[in-house]
mmCIF file of C-alpha atoms in Angstrom:
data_model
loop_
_atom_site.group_PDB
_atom_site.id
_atom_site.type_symbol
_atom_site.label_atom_id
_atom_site.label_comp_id
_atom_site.label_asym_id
_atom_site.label_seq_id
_atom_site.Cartn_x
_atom_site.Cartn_y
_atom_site.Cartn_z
ATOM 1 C CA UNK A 1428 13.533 35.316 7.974
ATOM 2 C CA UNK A 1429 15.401 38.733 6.882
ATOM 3 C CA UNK A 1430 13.552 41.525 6.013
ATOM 4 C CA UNK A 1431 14.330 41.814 2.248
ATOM 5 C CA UNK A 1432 15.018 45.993 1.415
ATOM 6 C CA UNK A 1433 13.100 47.045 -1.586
ATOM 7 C CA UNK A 1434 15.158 48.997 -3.614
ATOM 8 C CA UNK A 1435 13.281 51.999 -6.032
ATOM 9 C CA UNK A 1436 15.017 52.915 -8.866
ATOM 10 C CA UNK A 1437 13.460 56.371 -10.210
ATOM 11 C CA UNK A 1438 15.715 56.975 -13.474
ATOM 12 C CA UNK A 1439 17.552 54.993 -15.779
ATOM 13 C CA UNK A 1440 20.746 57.189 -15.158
ATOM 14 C CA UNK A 1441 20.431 55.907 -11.217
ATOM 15 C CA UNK A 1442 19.492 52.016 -12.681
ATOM 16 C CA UNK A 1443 23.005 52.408 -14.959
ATOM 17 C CA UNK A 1444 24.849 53.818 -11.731
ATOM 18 C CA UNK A 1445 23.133 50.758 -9.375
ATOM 19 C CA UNK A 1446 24.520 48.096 -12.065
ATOM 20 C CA UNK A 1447 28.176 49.477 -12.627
ATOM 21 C CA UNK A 1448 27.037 50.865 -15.907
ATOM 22 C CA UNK A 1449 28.424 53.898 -17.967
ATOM 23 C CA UNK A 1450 26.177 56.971 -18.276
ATOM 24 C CA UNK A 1451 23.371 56.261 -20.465
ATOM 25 C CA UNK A 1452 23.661 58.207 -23.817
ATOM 26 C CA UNK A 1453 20.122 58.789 -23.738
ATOM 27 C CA UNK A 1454 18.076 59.296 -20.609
ATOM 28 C CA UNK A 1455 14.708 58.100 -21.103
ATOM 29 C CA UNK A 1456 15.587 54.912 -23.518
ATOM 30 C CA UNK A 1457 18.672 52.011 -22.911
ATOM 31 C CA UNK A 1458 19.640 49.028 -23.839
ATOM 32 C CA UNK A 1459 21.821 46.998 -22.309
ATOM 33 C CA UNK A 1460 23.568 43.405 -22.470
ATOM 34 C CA UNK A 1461 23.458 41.631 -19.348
ATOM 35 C CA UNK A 1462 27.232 40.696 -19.419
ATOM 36 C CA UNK A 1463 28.139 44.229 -19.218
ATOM 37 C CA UNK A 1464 26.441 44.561 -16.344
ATOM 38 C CA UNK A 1465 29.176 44.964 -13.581
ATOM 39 C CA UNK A 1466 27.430 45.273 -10.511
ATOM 40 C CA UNK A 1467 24.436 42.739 -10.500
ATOM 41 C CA UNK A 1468 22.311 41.901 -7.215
ATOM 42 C CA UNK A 1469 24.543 39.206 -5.110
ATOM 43 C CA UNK A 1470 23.202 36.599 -3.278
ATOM 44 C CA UNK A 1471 21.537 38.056 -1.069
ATOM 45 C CA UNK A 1472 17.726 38.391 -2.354
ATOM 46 C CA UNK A 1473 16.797 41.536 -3.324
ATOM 47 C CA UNK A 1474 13.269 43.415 -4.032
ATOM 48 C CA UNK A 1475 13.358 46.284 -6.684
ATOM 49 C CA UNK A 1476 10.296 48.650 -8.389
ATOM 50 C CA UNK A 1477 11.271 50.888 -11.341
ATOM 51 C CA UNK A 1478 9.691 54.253 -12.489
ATOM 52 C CA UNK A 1479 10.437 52.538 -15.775
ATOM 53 C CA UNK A 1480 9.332 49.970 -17.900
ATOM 54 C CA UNK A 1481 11.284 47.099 -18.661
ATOM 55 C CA UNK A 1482 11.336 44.704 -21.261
ATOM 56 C CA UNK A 1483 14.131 41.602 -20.494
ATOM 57 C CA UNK A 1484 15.363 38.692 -22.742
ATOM 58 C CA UNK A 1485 17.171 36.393 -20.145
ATOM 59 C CA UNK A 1486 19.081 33.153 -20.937
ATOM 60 C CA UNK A 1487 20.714 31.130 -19.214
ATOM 61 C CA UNK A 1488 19.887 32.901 -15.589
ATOM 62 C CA UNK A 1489 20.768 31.073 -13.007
ATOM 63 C CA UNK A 1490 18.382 32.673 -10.129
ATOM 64 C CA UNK A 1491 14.695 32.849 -9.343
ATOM 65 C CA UNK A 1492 13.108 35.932 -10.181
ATOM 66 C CA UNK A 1493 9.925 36.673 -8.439
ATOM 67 C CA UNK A 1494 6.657 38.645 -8.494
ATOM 68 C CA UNK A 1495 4.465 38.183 -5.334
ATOM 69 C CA UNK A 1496 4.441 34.540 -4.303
ATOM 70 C CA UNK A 1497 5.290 33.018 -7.291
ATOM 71 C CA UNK A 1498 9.038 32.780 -8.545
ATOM 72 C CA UNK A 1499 10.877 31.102 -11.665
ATOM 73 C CA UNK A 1500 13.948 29.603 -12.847
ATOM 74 C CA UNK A 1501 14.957 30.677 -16.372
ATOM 75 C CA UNK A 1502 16.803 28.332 -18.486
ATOM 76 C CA UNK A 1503 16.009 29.301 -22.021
ATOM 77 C CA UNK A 1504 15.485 32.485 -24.007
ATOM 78 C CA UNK A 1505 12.737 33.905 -21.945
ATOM 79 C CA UNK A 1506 11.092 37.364 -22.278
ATOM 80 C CA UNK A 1507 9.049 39.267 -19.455
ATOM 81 C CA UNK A 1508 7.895 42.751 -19.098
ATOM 82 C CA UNK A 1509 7.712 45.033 -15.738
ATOM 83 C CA UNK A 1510 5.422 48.051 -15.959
ATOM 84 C CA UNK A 1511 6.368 50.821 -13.668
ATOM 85 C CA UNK A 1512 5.964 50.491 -9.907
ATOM 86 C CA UNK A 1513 5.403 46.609 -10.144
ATOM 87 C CA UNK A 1514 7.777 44.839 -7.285
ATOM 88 C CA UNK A 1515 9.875 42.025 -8.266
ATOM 89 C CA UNK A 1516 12.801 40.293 -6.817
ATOM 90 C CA UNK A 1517 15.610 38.370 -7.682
ATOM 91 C CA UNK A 1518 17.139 35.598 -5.937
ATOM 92 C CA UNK A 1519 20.517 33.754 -6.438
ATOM 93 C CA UNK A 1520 21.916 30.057 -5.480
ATOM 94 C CA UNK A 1521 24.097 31.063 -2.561
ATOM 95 C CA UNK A 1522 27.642 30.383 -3.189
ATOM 96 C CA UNK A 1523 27.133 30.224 -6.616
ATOM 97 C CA UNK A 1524 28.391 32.713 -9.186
ATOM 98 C CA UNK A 1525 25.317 35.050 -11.081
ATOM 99 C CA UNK A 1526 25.557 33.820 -14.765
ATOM 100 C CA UNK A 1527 23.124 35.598 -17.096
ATOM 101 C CA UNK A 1528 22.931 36.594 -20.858
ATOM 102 C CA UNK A 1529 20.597 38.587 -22.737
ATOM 103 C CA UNK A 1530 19.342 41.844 -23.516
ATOM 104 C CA UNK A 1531 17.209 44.426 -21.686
ATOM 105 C CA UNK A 1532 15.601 47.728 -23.124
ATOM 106 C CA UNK A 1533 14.656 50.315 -20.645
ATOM 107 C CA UNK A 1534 11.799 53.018 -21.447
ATOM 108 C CA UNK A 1535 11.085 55.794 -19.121
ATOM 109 C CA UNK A 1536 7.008 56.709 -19.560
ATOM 110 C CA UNK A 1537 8.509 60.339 -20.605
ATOM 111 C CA UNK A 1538 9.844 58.906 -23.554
ATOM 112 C CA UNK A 1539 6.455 58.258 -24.625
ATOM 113 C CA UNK A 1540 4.466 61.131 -23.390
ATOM 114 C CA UNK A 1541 1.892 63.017 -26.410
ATOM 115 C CA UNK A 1542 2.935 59.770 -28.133
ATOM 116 C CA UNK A 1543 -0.172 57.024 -29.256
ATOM 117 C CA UNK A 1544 2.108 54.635 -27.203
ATOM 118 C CA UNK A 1545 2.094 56.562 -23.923
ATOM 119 C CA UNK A 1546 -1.846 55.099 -24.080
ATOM 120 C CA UNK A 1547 -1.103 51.947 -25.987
ATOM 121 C CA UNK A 1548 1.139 50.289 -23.875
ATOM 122 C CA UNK A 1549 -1.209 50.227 -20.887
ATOM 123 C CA UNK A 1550 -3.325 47.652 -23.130
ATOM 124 C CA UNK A 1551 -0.482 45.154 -23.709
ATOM 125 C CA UNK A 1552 -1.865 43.090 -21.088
ATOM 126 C CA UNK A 1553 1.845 40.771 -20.384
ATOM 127 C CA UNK A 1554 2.670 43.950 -18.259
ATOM 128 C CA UNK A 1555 0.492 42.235 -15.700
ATOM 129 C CA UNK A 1556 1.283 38.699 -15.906
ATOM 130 C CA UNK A 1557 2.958 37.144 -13.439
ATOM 131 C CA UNK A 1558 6.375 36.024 -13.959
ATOM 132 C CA UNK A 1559 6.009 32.556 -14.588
ATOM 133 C CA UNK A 1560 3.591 33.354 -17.349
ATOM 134 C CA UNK A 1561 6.657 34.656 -18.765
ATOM 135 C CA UNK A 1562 7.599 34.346 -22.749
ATOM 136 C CA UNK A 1563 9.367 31.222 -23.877
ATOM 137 C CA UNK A 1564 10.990 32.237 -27.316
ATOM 138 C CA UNK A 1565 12.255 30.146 -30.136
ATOM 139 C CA UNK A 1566 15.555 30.809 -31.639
ATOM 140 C CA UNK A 1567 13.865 32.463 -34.583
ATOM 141 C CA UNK A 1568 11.545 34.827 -32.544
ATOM 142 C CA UNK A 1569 14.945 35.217 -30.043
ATOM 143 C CA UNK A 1570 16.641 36.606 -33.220
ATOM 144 C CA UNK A 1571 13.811 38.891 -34.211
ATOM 145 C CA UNK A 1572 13.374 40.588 -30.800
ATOM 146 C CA UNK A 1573 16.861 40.643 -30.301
ATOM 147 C CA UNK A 1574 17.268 42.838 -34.031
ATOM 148 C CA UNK A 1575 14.698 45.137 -32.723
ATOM 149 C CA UNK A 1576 16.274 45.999 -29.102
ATOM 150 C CA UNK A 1577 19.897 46.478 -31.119
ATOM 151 C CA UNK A 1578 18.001 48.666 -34.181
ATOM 152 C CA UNK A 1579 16.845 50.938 -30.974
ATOM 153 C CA UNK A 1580 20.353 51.144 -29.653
ATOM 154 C CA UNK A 1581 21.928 51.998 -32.476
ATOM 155 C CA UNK A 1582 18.998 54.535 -33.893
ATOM 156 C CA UNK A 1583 20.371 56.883 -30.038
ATOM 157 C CA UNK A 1584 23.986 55.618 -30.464
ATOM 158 C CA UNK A 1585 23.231 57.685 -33.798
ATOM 159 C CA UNK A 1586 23.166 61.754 -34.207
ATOM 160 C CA UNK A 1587 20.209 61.924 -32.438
ATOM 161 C CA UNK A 1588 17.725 63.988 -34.643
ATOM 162 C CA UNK A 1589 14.062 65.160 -34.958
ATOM 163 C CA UNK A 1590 13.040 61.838 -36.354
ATOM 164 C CA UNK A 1591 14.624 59.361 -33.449
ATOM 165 C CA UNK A 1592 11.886 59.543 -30.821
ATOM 166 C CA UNK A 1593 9.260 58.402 -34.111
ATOM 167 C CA UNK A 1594 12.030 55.854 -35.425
ATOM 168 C CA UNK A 1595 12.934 54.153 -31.821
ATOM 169 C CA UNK A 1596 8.678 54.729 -30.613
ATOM 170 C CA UNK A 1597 8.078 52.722 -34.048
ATOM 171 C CA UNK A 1598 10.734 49.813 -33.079
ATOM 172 C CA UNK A 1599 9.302 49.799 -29.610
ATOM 173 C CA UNK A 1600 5.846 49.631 -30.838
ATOM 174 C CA UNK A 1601 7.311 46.718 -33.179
ATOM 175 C CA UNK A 1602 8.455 44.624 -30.595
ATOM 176 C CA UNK A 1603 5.609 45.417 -28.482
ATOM 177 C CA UNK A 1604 3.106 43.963 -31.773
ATOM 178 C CA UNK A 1605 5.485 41.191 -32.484
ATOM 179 C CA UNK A 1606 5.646 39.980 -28.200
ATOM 180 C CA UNK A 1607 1.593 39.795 -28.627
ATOM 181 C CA UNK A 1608 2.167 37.303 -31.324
ATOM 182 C CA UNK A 1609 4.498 35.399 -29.703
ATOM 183 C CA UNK A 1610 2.111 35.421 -26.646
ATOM 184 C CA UNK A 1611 -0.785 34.114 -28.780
ATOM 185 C CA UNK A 1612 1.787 31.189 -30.282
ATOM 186 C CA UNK A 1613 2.480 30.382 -26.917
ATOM 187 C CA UNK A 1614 -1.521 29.870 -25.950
ATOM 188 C CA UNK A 1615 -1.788 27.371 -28.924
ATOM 189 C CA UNK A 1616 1.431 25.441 -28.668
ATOM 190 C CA UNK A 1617 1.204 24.687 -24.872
ATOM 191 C CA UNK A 1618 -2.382 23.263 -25.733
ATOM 192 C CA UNK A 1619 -1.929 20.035 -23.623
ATOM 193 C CA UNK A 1620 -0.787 22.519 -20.338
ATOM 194 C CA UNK A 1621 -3.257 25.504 -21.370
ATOM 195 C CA UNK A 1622 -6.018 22.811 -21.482
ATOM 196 C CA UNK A 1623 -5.344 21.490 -18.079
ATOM 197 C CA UNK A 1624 -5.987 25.037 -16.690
ATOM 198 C CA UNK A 1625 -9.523 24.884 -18.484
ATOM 199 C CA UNK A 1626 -10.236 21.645 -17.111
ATOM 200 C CA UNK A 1627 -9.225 22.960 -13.591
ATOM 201 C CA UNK A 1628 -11.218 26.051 -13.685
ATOM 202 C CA UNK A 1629 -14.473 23.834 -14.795
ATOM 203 C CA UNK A 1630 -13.683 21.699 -11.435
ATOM 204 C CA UNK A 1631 -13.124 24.961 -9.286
ATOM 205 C CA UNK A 1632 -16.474 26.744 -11.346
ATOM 206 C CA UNK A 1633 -18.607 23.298 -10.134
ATOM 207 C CA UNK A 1634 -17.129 22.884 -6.930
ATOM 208 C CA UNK A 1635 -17.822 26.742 -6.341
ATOM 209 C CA UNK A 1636 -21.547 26.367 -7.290
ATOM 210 C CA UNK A 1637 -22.619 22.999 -6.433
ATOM 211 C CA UNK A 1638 -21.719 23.868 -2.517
ATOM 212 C CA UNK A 1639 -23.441 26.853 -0.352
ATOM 213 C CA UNK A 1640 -20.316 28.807 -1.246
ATOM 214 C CA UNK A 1641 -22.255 31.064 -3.965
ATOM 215 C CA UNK A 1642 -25.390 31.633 -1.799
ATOM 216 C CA UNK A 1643 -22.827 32.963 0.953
ATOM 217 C CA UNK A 1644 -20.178 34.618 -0.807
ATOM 218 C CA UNK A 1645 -22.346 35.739 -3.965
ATOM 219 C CA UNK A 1646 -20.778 35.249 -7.583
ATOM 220 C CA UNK A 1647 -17.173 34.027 -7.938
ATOM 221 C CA UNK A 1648 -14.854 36.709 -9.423
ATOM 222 C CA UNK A 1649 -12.611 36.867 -12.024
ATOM 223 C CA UNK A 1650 -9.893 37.466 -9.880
ATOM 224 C CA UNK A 1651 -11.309 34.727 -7.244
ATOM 225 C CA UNK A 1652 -11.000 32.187 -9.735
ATOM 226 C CA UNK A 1653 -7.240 32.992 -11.498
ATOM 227 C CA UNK A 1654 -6.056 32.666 -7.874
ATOM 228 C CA UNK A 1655 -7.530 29.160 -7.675
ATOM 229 C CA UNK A 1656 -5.681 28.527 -10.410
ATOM 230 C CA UNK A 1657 -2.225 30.468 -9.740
ATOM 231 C CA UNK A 1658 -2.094 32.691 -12.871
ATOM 232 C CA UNK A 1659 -2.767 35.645 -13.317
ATOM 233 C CA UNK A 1660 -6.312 37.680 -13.685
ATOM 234 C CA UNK A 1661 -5.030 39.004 -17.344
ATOM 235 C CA UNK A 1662 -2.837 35.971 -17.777
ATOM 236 C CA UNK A 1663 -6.178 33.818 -17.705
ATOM 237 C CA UNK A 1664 -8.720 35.729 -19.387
ATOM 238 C CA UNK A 1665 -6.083 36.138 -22.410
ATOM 239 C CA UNK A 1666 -5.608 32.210 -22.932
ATOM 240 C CA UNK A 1667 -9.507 31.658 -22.222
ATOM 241 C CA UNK A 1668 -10.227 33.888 -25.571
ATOM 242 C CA UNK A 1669 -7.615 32.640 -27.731
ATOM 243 C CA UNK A 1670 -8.616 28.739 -26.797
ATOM 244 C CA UNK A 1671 -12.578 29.513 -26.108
ATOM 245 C CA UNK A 1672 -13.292 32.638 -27.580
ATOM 246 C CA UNK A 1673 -14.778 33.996 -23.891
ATOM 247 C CA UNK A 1674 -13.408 35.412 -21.100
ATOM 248 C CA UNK A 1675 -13.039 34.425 -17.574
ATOM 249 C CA UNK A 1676 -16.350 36.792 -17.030
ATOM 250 C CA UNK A 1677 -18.570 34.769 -19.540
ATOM 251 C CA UNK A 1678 -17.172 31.335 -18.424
ATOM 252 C CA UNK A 1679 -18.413 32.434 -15.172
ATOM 253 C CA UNK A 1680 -21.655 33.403 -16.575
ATOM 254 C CA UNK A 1681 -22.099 30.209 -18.184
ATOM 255 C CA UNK A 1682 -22.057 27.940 -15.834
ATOM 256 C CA UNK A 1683 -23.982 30.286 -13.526
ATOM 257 C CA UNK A 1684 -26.881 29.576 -16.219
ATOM 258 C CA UNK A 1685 -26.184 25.926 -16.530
ATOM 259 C CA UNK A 1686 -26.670 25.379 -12.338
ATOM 260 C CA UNK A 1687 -29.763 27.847 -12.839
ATOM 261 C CA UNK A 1688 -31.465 25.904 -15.670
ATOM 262 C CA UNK A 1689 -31.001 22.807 -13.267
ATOM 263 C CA UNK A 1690 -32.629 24.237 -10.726
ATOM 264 C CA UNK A 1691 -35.101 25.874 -13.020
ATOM 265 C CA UNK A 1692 -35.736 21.944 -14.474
ATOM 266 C CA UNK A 1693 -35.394 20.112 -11.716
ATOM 267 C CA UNK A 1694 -36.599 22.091 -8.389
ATOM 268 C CA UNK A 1695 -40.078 23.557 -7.774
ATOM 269 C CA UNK A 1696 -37.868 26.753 -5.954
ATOM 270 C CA UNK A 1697 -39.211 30.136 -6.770
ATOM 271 C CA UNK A 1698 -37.209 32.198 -8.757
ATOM 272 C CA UNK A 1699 -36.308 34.909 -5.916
ATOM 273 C CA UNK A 1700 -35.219 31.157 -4.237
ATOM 274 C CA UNK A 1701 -33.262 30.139 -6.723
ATOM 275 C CA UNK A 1702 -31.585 34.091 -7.806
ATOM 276 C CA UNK A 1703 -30.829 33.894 -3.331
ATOM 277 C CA UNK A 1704 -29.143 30.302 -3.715
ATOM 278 C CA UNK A 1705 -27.096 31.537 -6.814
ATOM 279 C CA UNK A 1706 -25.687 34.725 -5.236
ATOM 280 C CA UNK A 1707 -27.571 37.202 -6.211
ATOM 281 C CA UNK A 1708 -29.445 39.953 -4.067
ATOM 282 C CA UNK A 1709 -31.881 41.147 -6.434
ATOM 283 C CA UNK A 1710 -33.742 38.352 -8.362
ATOM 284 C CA UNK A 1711 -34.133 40.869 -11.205
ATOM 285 C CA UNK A 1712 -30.536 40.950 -11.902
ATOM 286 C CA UNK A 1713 -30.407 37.399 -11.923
ATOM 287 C CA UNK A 1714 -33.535 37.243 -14.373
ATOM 288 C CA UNK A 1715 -32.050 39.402 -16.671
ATOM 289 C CA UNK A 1716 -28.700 37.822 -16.950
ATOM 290 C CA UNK A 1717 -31.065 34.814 -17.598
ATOM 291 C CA UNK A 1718 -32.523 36.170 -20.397
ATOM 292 C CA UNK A 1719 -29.510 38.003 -22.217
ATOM 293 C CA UNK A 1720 -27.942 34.616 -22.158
ATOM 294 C CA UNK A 1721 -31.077 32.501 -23.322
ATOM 295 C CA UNK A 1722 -33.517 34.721 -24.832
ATOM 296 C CA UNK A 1723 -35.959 33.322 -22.346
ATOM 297 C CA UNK A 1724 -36.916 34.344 -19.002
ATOM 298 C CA UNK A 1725 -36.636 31.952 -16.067
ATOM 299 C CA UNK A 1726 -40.402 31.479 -15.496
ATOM 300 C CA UNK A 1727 -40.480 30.849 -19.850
ATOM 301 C CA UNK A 1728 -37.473 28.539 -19.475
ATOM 302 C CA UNK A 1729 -39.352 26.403 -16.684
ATOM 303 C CA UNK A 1730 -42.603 26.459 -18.861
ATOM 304 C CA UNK A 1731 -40.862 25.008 -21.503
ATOM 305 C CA UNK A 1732 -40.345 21.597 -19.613
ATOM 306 C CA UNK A 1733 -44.043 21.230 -18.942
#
C-alpha cells in the first residue's frame, strides 16, 4: 500500500492557495462554496491537519472522507466539524470526476482569542466525533446553517469595523448553539439505531463482567467500551445522556453494582474477594462506590437478605 503524505495546512491564506482560491479578504475567518474550489484533492487519497477549525456542509460528495479507521460516504446535506490538528483524509472513486456542493467556514483560533468563544468552543463536544457520527440535516436546518455561514461572509465582505469580530463571533457562536440542537434532534430521531447501540453496550458491559476479564484487566473504561462499539468516546457518552440521562461512566458503574449485589446475594465470598473479582485493588474503593450508589454498605446489603 502507498504511503499516504499528510499534508498541514497552517493558515487559511496557504488553505485558499492549496485549493486554487483567491486571497482571503480576511485572514483568520472564510467562507467558501465548494464549487469554487478549483484545485480539490484528486484521486489519489490524501491526509490533511489544519491549524484551523473547520466547520463543512457537504452534499452530494462523491468520496469517503475519513478520520482514523473509520470513513463515510456523504450523500445528503451533512455537517461535520474538525478542531485544529485532528487528521482526516479524503478519498475519491478513481476515474471518477470529484463532484461536491456545499459550504465551508474556516476560523483560525486567533480569531477568537480574549473572546468567551476561544474557551467555549473546546466544550462543543462534535469537534471530537468521529466522522461518521457526522450531522445529517434537514432541508430546513440546511437553510438555517447555510443563512448563518453567508451572514458571516458578508458581515467581512463588509467595511470591516470595530463591531465585526463581535457581529461574525455572535453568528459563529449561533451556528455553533443551533449544530448542538440539531445534534440532540438527531439522538431522538435515530431512536431505533441509537437504541441498538444501548442494547450492544449492555451485551459488551455483561460479557465484560460475567468472564475473568474484570478481575484481570480491572474496570472497563469509557473509552474501552465506545471502541467496542465503533463510536466515539464523546460521541457515546452524548447519546447515553440525552436517551438515559447517564453517561458512559455511570452505565459502567451500574452494572458494576448489579454483578456485585449478585455476588453479595448469592456467594458467601468476602468482600476483599468479591472487590479482587470485580477489578478493584483496594476493597475500600469498591465499598465506597457501593455505598454512594446504594446507601448501604456491602456487608449491610448482604445482611439485608438474611
Amino acid at each position: 500500500m502507498a504511503n499516504i503524505q499528510l499534508h498541514r495546512i497552517k493558515t487559511i491564506s496557504e488553505y485558499h492557495q492549496v485549493m486554487g482560491l483567491p486571497k482571503p479578504e480576511h485572514p483568520l475567518v472564510s467562507v467558501i462554496s465548494l464549487e469554487s474550489i478549483e484545485h480539490p484533492p484528486g484521486n489519489e487519497p490524501v491526509s490533511m491537519v489544519f491549524d484551523f477549525y473547520s466547520i463543512s456542509l457537504k452534499r452530494d460528495f462523491n468520496a469517503k472522507i475519513k478520520y482514523g479507521q473509520q470513513q463515510y460516504d456523504f450523500d445528503e446535506g451533512v455537517m461535520f466539524f474538525i478542531a485544529p490538528g485532528q487528521v482526516f483524509g479524503i478519498e475519491a472513486e478513481p476515474g471518477v470526476p470529484l463532484k461536491r456542493s456545499g459550504w465551508i467556514l474556516l476560523v483560525h483560533p486567533d480569531f477568537l482569542w480574549k473572546t468567551p468563544l476561544a474557551k467555549k468552543i473546546k466544550q462543543y463536544e462534535y469537534f471530537d466525533y468521529s466522522v461518521h457520527e457526522a450531522l445529517f440535516l434537514s432541508d430546513k436546518e440546511e437553510k438555517t446553517i447555510v443563512g448563518i455561514m453567508q451572514n458571516i461572509g458578508q458581515e467581512y465582505h463588509s467595511n470591516i469595523d470595530k463591531f465585526s469580530q463581535d457581529v461574525i463571533i455572535a453568528h459563529l457562536e449561533l451556528l455553533l448553539t443551533y449544530s448542538e440542537r440539531f445534534y440532540q434532534r438527531q439522538f431522538i430521531t435515530r431512536k431505533i439505531s441509537n437504541h441498538k447501540i444501548l442494547d450492544r453496550m449492555e451485551d459488551i458491559l455483561s460479557e465484560y463482567f460475567n468472564g475473568d476479564t474484570v478481575a484481570k484487566k480491572g474496570l472497563p473504561t469509557v473509552q474501552y467500551v465506545a471502541g467496542a462499539l465503533n463510536v466515539s468516546p464523546n460521541y457515546l457518552s452524548v447519546l447515553l445522556k440525552v436517551l438515559t440521562g447517564q453517561s458512559t461512566q455511570q452505565h459502567i458503574h451500574d452494572k458494576l453494582i448489579e454483578k456485585a449485589k449478585e455476588k453479595l446475594s448469592a456467594t458467601d465470598l468476602s468482600v476483599s474477594e468479591i472487590a479482587y473479582e470485580l477489578g478493584f485493588e483496594h476493597s475500600q474503593s469498591f465499598s465506597k462506590l457501593f455505598k454512594t450508589k446504594t446507601n448501604l454498605s456491602p456487608l449491610e446489603f448482604r445482611h439485608s437478605f438474611n
